[in-house]
PDB file of C-alpha atoms in Angstrom:
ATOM      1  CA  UNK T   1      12.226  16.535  64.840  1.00  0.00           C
ATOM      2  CA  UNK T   2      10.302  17.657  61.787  1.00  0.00           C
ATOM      3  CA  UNK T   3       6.482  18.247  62.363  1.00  0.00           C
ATOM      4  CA  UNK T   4       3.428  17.369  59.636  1.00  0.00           C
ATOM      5  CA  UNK T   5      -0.410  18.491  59.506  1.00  0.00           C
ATOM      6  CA  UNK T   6      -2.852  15.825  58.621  1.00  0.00           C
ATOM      7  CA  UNK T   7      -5.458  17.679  55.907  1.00  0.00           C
ATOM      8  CA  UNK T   8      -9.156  17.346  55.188  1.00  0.00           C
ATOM      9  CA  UNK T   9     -10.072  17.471  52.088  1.00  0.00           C
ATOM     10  CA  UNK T  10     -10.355  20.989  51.576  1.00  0.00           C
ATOM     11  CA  UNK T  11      -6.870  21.402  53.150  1.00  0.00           C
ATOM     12  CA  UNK T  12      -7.981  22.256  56.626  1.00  0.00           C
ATOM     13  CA  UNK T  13      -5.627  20.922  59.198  1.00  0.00           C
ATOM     14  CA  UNK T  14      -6.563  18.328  61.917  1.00  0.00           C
ATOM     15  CA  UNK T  15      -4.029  17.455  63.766  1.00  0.00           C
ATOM     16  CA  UNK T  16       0.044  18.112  64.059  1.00  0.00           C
ATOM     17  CA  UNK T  17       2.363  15.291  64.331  1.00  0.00           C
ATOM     18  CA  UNK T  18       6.261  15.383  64.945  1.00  0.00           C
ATOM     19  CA  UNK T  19       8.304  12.890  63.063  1.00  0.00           C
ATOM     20  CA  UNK T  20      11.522  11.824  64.913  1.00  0.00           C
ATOM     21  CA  UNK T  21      14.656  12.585  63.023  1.00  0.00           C
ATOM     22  CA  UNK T  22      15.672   8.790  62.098  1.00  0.00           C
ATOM     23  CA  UNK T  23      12.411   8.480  60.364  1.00  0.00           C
ATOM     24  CA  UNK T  24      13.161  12.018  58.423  1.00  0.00           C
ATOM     25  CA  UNK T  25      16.819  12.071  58.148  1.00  0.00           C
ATOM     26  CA  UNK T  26      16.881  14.943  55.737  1.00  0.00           C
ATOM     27  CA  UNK T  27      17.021  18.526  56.521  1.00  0.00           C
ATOM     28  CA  UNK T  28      14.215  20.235  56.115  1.00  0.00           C
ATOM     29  CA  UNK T  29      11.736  21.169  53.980  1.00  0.00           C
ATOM     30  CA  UNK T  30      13.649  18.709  52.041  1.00  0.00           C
ATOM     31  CA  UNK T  31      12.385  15.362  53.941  1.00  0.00           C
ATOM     32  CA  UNK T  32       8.893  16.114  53.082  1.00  0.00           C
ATOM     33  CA  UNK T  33       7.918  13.246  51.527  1.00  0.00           C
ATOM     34  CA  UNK T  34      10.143  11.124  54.193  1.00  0.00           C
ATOM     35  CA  UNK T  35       7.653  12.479  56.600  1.00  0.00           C
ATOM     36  CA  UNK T  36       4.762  11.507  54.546  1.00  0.00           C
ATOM     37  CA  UNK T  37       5.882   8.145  53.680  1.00  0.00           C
ATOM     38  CA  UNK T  38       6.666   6.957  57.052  1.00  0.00           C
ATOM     39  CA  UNK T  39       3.495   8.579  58.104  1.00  0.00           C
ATOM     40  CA  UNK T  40       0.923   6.584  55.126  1.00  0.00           C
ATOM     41  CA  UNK T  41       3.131   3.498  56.535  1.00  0.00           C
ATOM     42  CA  UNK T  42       1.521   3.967  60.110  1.00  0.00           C
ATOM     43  CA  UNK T  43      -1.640   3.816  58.288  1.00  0.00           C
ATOM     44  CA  UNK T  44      -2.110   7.157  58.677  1.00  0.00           C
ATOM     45  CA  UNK T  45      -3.273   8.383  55.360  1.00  0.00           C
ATOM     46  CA  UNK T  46      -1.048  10.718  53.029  1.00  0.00           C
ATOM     47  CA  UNK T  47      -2.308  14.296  53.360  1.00  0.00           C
ATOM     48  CA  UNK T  48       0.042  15.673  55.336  1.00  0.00           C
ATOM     49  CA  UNK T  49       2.293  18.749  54.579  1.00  0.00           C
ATOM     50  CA  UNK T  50       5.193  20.066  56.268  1.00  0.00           C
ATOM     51  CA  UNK T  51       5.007  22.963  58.756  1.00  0.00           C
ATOM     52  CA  UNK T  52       7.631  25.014  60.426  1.00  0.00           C
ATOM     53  CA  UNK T  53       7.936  24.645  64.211  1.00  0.00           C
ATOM     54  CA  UNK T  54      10.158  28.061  63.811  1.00  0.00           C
ATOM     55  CA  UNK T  55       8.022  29.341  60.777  1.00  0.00           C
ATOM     56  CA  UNK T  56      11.239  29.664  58.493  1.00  0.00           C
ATOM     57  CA  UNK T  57       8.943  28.009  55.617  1.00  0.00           C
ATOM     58  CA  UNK T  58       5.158  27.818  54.902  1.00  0.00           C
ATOM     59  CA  UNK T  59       4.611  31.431  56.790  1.00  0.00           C
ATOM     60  CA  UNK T  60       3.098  29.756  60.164  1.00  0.00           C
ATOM     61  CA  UNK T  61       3.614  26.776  62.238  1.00  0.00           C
ATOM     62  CA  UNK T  62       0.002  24.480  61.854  1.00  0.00           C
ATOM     63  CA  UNK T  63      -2.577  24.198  64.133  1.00  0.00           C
ATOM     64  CA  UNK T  64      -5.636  22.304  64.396  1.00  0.00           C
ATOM     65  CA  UNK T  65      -8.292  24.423  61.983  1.00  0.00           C
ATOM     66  CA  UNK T  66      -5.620  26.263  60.249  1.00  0.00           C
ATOM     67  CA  UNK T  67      -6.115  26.064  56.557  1.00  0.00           C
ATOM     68  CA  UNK T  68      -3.347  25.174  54.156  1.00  0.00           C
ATOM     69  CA  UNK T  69      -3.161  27.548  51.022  1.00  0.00           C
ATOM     70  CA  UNK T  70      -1.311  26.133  48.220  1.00  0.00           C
ATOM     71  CA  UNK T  71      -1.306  29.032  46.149  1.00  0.00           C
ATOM     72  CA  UNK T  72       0.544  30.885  48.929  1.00  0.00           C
ATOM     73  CA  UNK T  73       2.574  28.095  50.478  1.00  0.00           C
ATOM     74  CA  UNK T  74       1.232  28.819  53.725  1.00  0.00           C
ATOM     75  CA  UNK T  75      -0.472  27.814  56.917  1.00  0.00           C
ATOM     76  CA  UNK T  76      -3.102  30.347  57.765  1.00  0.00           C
ATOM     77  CA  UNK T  77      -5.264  30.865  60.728  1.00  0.00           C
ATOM     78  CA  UNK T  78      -8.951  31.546  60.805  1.00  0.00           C
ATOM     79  CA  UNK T  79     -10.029  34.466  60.167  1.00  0.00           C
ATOM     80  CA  UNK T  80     -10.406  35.698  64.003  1.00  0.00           C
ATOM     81  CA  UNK T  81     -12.834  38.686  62.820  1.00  0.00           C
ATOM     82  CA  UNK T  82     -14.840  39.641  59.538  1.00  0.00           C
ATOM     83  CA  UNK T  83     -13.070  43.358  59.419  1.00  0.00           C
ATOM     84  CA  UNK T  84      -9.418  41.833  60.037  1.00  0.00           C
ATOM     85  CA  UNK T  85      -7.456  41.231  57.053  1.00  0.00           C
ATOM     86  CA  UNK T  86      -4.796  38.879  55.414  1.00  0.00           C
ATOM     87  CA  UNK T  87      -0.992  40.522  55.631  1.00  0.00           C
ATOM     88  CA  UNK T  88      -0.231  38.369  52.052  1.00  0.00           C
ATOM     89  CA  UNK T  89       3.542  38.817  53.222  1.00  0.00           C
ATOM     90  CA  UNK T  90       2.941  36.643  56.894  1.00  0.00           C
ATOM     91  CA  UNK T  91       0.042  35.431  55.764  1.00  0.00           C
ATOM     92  CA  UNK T  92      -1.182  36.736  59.724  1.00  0.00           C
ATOM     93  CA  UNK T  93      -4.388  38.289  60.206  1.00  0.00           C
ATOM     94  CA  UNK T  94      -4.452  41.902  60.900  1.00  0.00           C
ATOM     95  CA  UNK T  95      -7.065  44.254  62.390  1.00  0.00           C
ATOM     96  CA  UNK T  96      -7.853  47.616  60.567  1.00  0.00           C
ATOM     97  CA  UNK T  97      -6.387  49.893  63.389  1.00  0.00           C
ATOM     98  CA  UNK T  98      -3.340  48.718  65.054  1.00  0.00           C
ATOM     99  CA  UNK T  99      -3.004  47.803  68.978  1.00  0.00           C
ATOM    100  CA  UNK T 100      -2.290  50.872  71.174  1.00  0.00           C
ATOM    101  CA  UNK T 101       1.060  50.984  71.894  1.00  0.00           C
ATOM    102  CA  UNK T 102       1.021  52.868  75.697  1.00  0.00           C
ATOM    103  CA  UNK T 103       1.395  49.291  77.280  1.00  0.00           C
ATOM    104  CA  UNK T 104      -2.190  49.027  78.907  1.00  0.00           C
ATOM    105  CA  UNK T 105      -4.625  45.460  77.747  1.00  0.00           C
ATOM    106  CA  UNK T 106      -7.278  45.944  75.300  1.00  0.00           C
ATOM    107  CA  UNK T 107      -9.360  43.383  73.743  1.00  0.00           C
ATOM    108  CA  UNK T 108     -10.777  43.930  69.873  1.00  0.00           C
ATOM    109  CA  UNK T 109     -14.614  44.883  69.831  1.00  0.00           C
ATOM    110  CA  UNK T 110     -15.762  44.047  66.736  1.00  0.00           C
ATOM    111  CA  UNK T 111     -19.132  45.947  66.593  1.00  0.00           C
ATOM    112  CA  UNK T 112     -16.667  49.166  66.980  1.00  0.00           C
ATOM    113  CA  UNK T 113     -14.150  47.774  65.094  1.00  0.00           C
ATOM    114  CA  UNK T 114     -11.758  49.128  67.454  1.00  0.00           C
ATOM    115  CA  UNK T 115      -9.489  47.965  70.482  1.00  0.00           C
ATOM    116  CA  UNK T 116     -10.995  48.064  74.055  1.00  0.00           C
ATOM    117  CA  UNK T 117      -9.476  48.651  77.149  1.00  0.00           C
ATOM    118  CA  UNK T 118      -9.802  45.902  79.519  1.00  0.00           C
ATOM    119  CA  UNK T 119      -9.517  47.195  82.971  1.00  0.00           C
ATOM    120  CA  UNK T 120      -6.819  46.816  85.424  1.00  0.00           C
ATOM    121  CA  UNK T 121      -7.327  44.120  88.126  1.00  0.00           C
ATOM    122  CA  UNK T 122      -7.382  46.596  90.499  1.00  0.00           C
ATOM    123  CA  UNK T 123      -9.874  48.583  88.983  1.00  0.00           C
ATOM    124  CA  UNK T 124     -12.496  45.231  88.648  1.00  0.00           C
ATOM    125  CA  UNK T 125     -15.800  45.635  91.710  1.00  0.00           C
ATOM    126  CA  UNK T 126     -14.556  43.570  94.587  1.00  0.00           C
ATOM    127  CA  UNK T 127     -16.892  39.990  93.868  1.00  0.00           C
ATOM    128  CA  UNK T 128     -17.049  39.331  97.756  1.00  0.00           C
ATOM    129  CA  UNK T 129     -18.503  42.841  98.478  1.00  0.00           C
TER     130      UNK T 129
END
């Protein structure tokens, strides 16, 4: 199965299609264009690119409002926060302190900029009380 992203026309993804291997016989990314031809012949237009279901090309597997950056060859996601920034090598959004690491849930508070603790269950007020 290879999969394709349909593009806008500012390269912003809309939707993810899988190609079934008899239709895109090479191995990929090499049946690219098989992808894209058998896709325009469903009427489906011709701005599609290639993405990774096991990201081992174009950085990230596509999703609906991903953008695709040709200059990096990648699928990136949006920006999730304005202080997070763009690892060039994953092309993955990173915040500017890392996730605690002492195996408790935190959520990202960006008017902090820092990682919240979300509390336990447990530790929630009883609703029916």
């Amino acid at each position: 199965m290879a999969y394709f992203a349909k593009l806008d026309e500012n390269n912003v993804v809309l939707r993810v299609l899988s190609v079934s291997n008899d239709d895109c016989p090479d191995p990929a990314p090499d049946n690219e264009q098989q992808g894209i031809n058998f896709l325009a012949g469903l009427g489906l237009g011709s701005n599609w690119k290639q993405t990774s279901y096991n990201s081992t090309f174009r950085k990230n597997y596509a999703g609906i409002g991903f953008t695709f950056d040709e200059t990096r060859d990648a699928f990136i996601a949006p920006q999730p926060f304005a202080s997070w920034v763009l690892d060039e090598a994953t092309c993955q959004w990173q915040p500017p302190v890392p996730y605690p690491s002492d195996g408790k849930m935190y959520s990202w508070d960006e008017s902090s900029v820092n990682w919240l603790e979300v509390p336990a269950e447990s530790e929630t007020p009883d609703e029916t009380e």
